[in-house]
Amino acid sequence: MGHINLVTGGSGFIGSHLCERLLARGEEVLCMDNFFTGRKENIAHLLGQPRFELVRHDVTQPFMLEVDRIYNLACPASPVHYQYNPVKTIKTNVMGALHVLGLAKRVHARVLQASTSEVYGDPDVHPQVESYWGHVNPIGPRSCYDEGKRVAEALFFDYHRQNGVDIRIIRIFNTYGPRMLVNDGRVVSNFVVQALRGEPITIYGDGAQTRSFCYVDDLVEGMIRMMDCDDFTGPVNIGNPGEFTMLELANAVIELTGSSSKLTHHALPENDPTRRRPDISLAGEKLGWSPKISLREGLSPTIAYFRDLLSQSSA
Ligand code: NAD
Ligand code: UDP
């Protein structure tokens, strides 16, 4: 092993779990973050480890580091946060990709892009396969994220074809678990926090829209397998094919938390995709990967995390 990894967005939700797993494998980790949605608390327990370093830096600004593997995760992932400053979201995606690719080219590092199921937009192919080009609104409120991620994929392939950069692209479907932010705005954290506080569960629209939820440990396993895999650029879907409506998710959360919260309906956000489920045959074939943790199994540690966090903040 002995790899030296750069993880951009390393103090965020997924990034902090990835840093932990890489360190557990005996590798070195340079965690780069500007702390927009990341938190020092997520990586505080890693700061004393000799193979871990934290760099406060914004990926829209150039940087030079000696590493042989780069995981590019820097980008807010929740619609609430990526729409807060949409121009910055596009800059983070596009300039961040240019900077990690330029670095990979210079130091001959392998570079993995955390892409997203959002490249499929509101899909008219179901479940989504990697060969599907997507159905994306180029000028809507989600475009800064969706199109930013699509440009990043284009840049990755152009650096690969033009400069021989060793790229990997994974398309991540909705992922959840401990260390999501309380005010993240994404559906799993919203529902769990609302249920634990006994507040109404906010269903956007009629709640019939679907998502497929992957527990973070399964995702990180897929991510590392992709980085370890020789001669396969992807893109490859990484997600859990279990598909749930938001009403089903709300009822599962209410049951598992034992909450007395009731459902309340709010307007559906513009361009909210109607359904989403990954076809993961390619990940199975190329990486021998499939998720192991069901939604109910993954919700338990997630609920325990938020229960603990909320009891600390009210103490
Ligand atoms: P997150 O918001 O918790 O993490 C993103 C991290 O990037 C944060 O630590 C944030 O501070 C950092 N960041 C943002 N802009 C930056 C900048 N300009 N410079 C340096 N750091 C910056 O979100 P997450 O869920 O952990 O997502 C991580 C990656 O995975 C993102 O690229 C996201 O698009 C992708 N992804 C996540 C999901 C999901 O369901 N969680 C789904 C698809 C794709
Ligand atoms: N959603 C909801 N209530 C909430 C937050 C989200 O019903 O409090 C819905 C949202 O409209 C979407 C789904 O849950 O249909 C997933 O939303 P999220 O923001 O988690 O992710 P994304 O839309 O990017 O998949």
XYZ file of C-alpha atoms and ligand atoms in Angstrom:
384
model
C 0.000 0.000 0.000
C 1.687 3.134 1.306
C -0.368 5.537 -0.779
C -0.423 9.260 -0.080
C -3.982 10.453 -0.608
C -5.388 13.915 -1.048
C -9.068 14.029 -0.070
C -10.689 17.319 -1.073
C -13.851 17.968 0.943
C -12.325 15.616 3.521
C -13.980 17.161 6.567
C -17.487 16.778 5.116
C -19.926 13.953 5.701
C -18.597 11.373 3.199
C -15.035 12.754 3.173
C -14.522 12.236 6.902
C -15.600 8.573 6.670
C -13.271 8.110 3.688
C -10.303 9.669 5.545
C -10.950 7.311 8.459
C -11.000 4.220 6.248
C -7.849 5.213 4.354
C -5.977 5.736 7.634
C -7.249 2.370 8.896
C -5.664 0.823 5.772
C -2.323 2.271 6.808
C -2.294 5.025 4.152
C -1.410 8.708 4.474
C -4.170 11.288 4.173
C -4.040 14.982 3.360
C -7.486 16.377 4.034
C -8.254 19.651 2.214
C -11.355 21.652 3.065
C -12.631 25.224 3.232
C -15.199 24.261 5.950
C -18.198 25.527 3.993
C -20.301 22.485 4.945
C -17.510 20.466 6.535
C -16.759 20.584 10.253
C -13.583 20.191 12.277
C -15.555 17.952 14.672
C -15.863 15.371 11.864
C -12.104 14.879 11.738
C -11.070 16.019 15.250
C -10.402 12.403 16.261
C -7.961 12.018 13.341
C -5.885 15.143 14.021
C -3.466 13.418 16.402
C -2.622 10.625 13.960
C 0.838 10.966 12.383
C -0.389 9.910 8.934
C -3.142 12.574 8.870
C -2.763 16.237 7.888
C -5.388 18.940 7.553
C -5.053 21.733 5.000
C -7.521 24.617 5.092
C -7.786 25.583 1.453
C -10.429 26.399 -1.150
C -10.174 24.200 -4.276
C -11.075 27.146 -6.506
C -7.534 28.399 -5.753
C -4.511 26.510 -7.183
C -2.460 24.154 -5.006
C 0.533 21.854 -5.309
C 1.071 18.724 -3.191
C 3.075 15.518 -3.572
C 0.466 12.754 -3.565
C -0.211 9.670 -5.657
C -3.981 9.428 -5.198
C -6.629 12.171 -5.204
C -10.258 11.803 -4.175
C -12.131 14.921 -5.312
C -15.135 15.411 -3.047
C -15.089 19.171 -2.480
C -18.571 20.489 -3.251
C -21.652 21.054 -1.095
C -24.061 18.164 -1.766
C -27.342 19.300 -0.246
C -29.651 21.373 -2.502
C -30.022 23.961 0.300
C -26.249 24.458 0.499
C -25.350 24.222 -3.195
C -28.089 26.734 -4.061
C -26.947 29.180 -1.351
C -24.245 30.536 -3.687
C -24.809 28.847 -7.056
C -21.975 30.689 -8.822
C -19.551 29.455 -6.181
C -20.927 25.909 -6.624
C -20.104 26.028 -10.332
C -16.634 27.439 -9.582
C -15.991 24.707 -7.019
C -16.991 21.989 -9.473
C -15.223 23.352 -12.527
C -12.122 25.009 -11.073
C -11.798 22.288 -8.439
C -11.776 19.669 -11.216
C -9.236 21.677 -13.248
C -6.964 21.991 -10.229
C -7.055 18.312 -9.202
C -6.580 17.231 -12.812
C -3.680 19.638 -13.313
C -2.088 18.299 -10.149
C -2.697 14.663 -11.182
C -1.105 15.371 -14.553
C 1.943 16.975 -12.967
C 2.616 14.409 -10.237
C 1.201 11.367 -12.109
C -1.452 10.727 -9.480
C -4.608 8.671 -9.959
C -7.643 10.936 -9.474
C -11.202 9.958 -8.558
C -14.165 12.251 -9.097
C -17.160 12.075 -6.745
C -19.810 12.565 -9.412
C -23.501 12.128 -8.829
C -26.767 10.580 -9.952
C -27.767 14.208 -10.638
C -25.944 13.921 -13.984
C -29.041 11.880 -14.993
C -31.325 14.797 -13.983
C -35.025 13.874 -13.884
C -34.417 10.573 -15.678
C -36.654 9.074 -18.346
C -34.697 5.804 -18.192
C -35.334 3.705 -15.069
C -33.307 2.335 -13.330
C -30.400 4.545 -14.395
C -27.554 2.890 -16.312
C -24.174 4.538 -16.911
C -24.764 4.653 -20.696
C -27.802 6.949 -20.199
C -26.895 10.567 -21.036
C -29.450 12.142 -18.740
C -32.330 14.601 -18.779
C -31.000 17.754 -17.149
C -32.363 21.301 -17.125
C -29.346 23.487 -18.012
C -30.858 26.701 -16.592
C -32.797 25.679 -13.468
C -32.066 26.049 -9.740
C -30.300 22.651 -9.629
C -28.175 23.358 -12.723
C -25.223 24.842 -10.810
C -24.726 21.423 -9.237
C -25.903 19.103 -12.035
C -24.152 20.906 -14.871
C -21.111 21.634 -12.682
C -20.741 17.897 -12.092
C -21.315 17.178 -15.797
C -18.561 19.627 -16.805
C -16.285 17.978 -14.239
C -16.911 14.578 -15.863
C -16.172 16.083 -19.295
C -12.928 17.588 -17.972
C -11.904 14.275 -16.438
C -12.363 12.480 -19.760
C -10.602 15.217 -21.733
C -7.580 15.156 -19.409
C -7.602 11.373 -19.770
C -7.756 11.403 -23.593
C -5.538 14.444 -24.095
C -2.954 13.973 -21.345
C -3.274 10.336 -20.308
C -4.341 11.260 -16.757
C -5.353 8.177 -14.766
C -8.984 8.987 -13.929
C -11.810 7.276 -12.042
C -15.417 8.497 -11.986
C -18.095 7.257 -9.617
C -21.702 8.429 -9.769
C -22.915 8.486 -6.191
C -26.630 8.031 -5.462
C -28.228 9.478 -2.284
C -25.987 8.541 0.636
C -26.766 8.980 4.332
C -25.304 8.203 7.738
C -23.709 9.739 10.834
C -22.057 13.184 10.424
C -24.660 14.647 8.104
C -25.394 18.175 9.332
C -28.474 18.780 11.472
C -29.427 21.679 9.178
C -28.224 19.900 6.035
C -31.629 20.073 4.339
C -31.343 16.589 2.828
C -34.235 14.277 3.359
C -32.769 11.648 5.708
C -31.269 14.160 8.157
C -34.403 16.360 7.976
C -36.775 13.481 8.731
C -34.625 11.986 11.518
C -34.085 15.346 13.254
C -37.774 16.274 12.922
C -38.856 12.876 14.300
C -36.460 13.099 17.248
C -37.662 16.611 18.098
C -41.323 15.580 17.730
C -41.748 18.196 14.993
C -43.855 17.681 11.838
C -42.124 15.656 9.094
C -41.877 17.875 6.025
C -42.961 15.968 2.909
C -42.290 17.963 -0.249
C -45.054 17.455 -2.823
C -47.181 14.326 -2.416
C -44.213 12.254 -1.224
C -44.570 9.746 -4.075
C -41.184 10.682 -5.565
C -38.553 7.996 -5.016
C -34.898 7.848 -4.034
C -32.467 5.004 -3.350
C -30.477 5.392 -0.145
C -26.971 4.027 0.353
C -25.386 3.804 3.802
C -22.078 5.698 3.933
C -19.924 2.642 4.833
C -21.100 0.815 1.700
C -20.344 3.870 -0.422
C -16.821 4.303 0.972
C -16.089 0.633 0.269
C -17.177 1.136 -3.365
C -15.120 4.311 -3.637
C -11.923 2.653 -2.437
C -12.479 -0.399 -4.638
C -12.823 1.919 -7.621
C -9.591 3.721 -6.733
C -7.804 0.366 -6.337
C -9.121 -0.989 -9.640
C -6.663 -0.889 -12.548
C -7.725 -0.204 -16.145
C -11.266 1.006 -15.447
C -12.110 4.694 -15.670
C -15.850 4.352 -15.085
C -18.199 6.136 -14.855
C -19.738 3.633 -12.503
C -22.890 3.947 -10.383
C -22.422 3.455 -6.649
C -25.692 3.289 -4.769
C -28.235 1.038 -3.157
C -30.918 -0.186 -5.574
C -33.605 -0.345 -2.850
C -36.119 2.301 -3.981
C -38.422 4.118 -1.542
C -41.003 6.882 -1.781
C -40.502 9.785 0.628
C -43.700 8.703 2.411
C -42.200 5.238 2.962
C -39.013 6.812 4.282
C -40.984 9.093 6.640
C -42.964 6.140 8.024
C -39.803 4.061 8.544
C -38.155 6.952 10.426
C -41.241 7.504 12.604
C -41.375 3.802 13.454
C -37.637 3.440 14.198
C -37.467 6.572 16.341
C -40.760 5.797 18.114
C -41.789 9.376 17.349
C -45.264 10.863 17.560
C -44.499 13.312 14.716
C -47.172 13.806 12.057
C -46.626 14.436 8.357
C -46.991 17.904 6.856
C -46.910 18.715 3.125
C -44.856 21.515 1.550
C -44.435 22.623 -2.049
C -42.251 20.386 -4.213
C -38.997 22.199 -5.129
C -38.600 23.091 -8.814
C -37.043 20.344 -10.991
C -37.128 17.797 -8.154
C -36.448 14.420 -9.852
C -39.467 12.094 -9.768
C -37.610 8.829 -9.329
C -34.127 7.523 -8.938
C -32.609 4.064 -8.667
C -29.164 2.909 -9.755
C -28.489 -0.053 -11.981
C -25.387 -1.388 -10.227
C -24.531 -4.320 -12.517
C -21.370 -2.574 -13.734
C -20.081 -2.059 -10.171
C -20.757 -5.735 -9.493
C -18.956 -6.866 -12.622
C -15.902 -4.555 -12.428
C -15.471 -4.052 -8.682
C -17.246 -7.055 -7.162
C -19.168 -4.440 -5.180
C -22.727 -4.357 -3.952
C -24.183 -2.643 -0.868
C -24.563 -4.770 2.259
C -26.591 -2.480 4.535
C -30.356 -2.130 4.092
C -32.159 1.168 4.718
C -33.510 0.001 8.084
C -30.080 -1.276 9.176
C -28.432 1.997 8.187
C -31.087 4.204 9.760
C -30.359 2.819 13.251
C -26.790 4.197 13.640
C -27.905 7.384 11.860
C -30.737 7.900 14.350
C -28.376 7.084 17.254
C -25.909 9.724 15.966
C -28.535 12.469 15.768
C -30.089 11.474 19.099
C -26.706 11.894 20.749
C -25.992 15.181 18.960
C -29.371 16.687 19.830
C -29.103 15.642 23.485
C -25.665 17.325 23.706
C -26.920 20.575 22.161
C -29.949 20.717 24.476
C -27.839 19.882 27.553
P -20.683 17.662 2.361
O -21.306 18.970 2.063
O -20.806 17.116 3.744
O -19.147 17.652 1.990
C -18.561 18.487 1.041
C -17.247 18.997 1.602
O -16.608 19.831 0.614
C -17.440 19.863 2.863
O -16.500 19.478 3.834
C -17.180 21.275 2.359
O -16.727 22.152 3.371
C -16.158 21.018 1.266
N -16.091 22.074 0.257
C -17.122 22.673 -0.393
N -16.662 23.604 -1.233
C -15.313 23.590 -1.140
C -14.253 24.338 -1.734
N -14.523 25.284 -2.654
N -12.975 24.067 -1.375
C -12.692 23.116 -0.445
N -13.640 22.397 0.177
C -14.931 22.622 -0.178
O -21.310 16.631 1.300
P -21.093 15.061 1.129
O -22.434 14.445 1.167
O -20.037 14.574 2.019
O -20.596 14.992 -0.383
C -19.239 14.792 -0.740
C -19.142 14.666 -2.264
O -19.938 13.571 -2.727
C -19.619 15.919 -3.000
O -18.769 16.159 -4.096
C -20.992 15.504 -3.497
O -21.338 16.195 -4.659
C -20.814 14.026 -3.744
N -22.095 13.323 -3.677
C -22.724 13.140 -2.478
C -23.969 12.508 -2.466
C -24.693 12.260 -1.173
O -25.820 11.757 -1.205
N -24.145 12.523 -0.013
C -24.562 12.079 -3.650
C -23.896 12.319 -4.846
C -22.662 12.928 -4.853
N -37.537 16.016 0.624
C -38.690 16.028 1.426
N -38.613 16.653 2.633
C -37.489 17.230 3.101
C -36.317 17.208 2.306
C -36.388 16.596 1.069
O -39.731 15.489 1.038
O -37.518 17.754 4.231
C -37.591 15.316 -0.685
C -37.072 16.139 -1.854
O -38.101 16.901 -2.413
C -36.580 15.042 -2.783
C -36.110 13.935 -1.848
O -36.702 14.210 -0.589
O -37.640 14.550 -3.559
C -34.594 13.886 -1.684
O -34.128 15.181 -1.371
P -32.628 15.511 -0.993
O -32.522 16.995 -0.853
O -32.214 14.663 0.149
O -31.764 14.992 -2.224
P -31.902 15.086 -3.829
O -33.194 15.773 -4.190
O -30.700 15.866 -4.250
O -31.895 13.687 -4.254
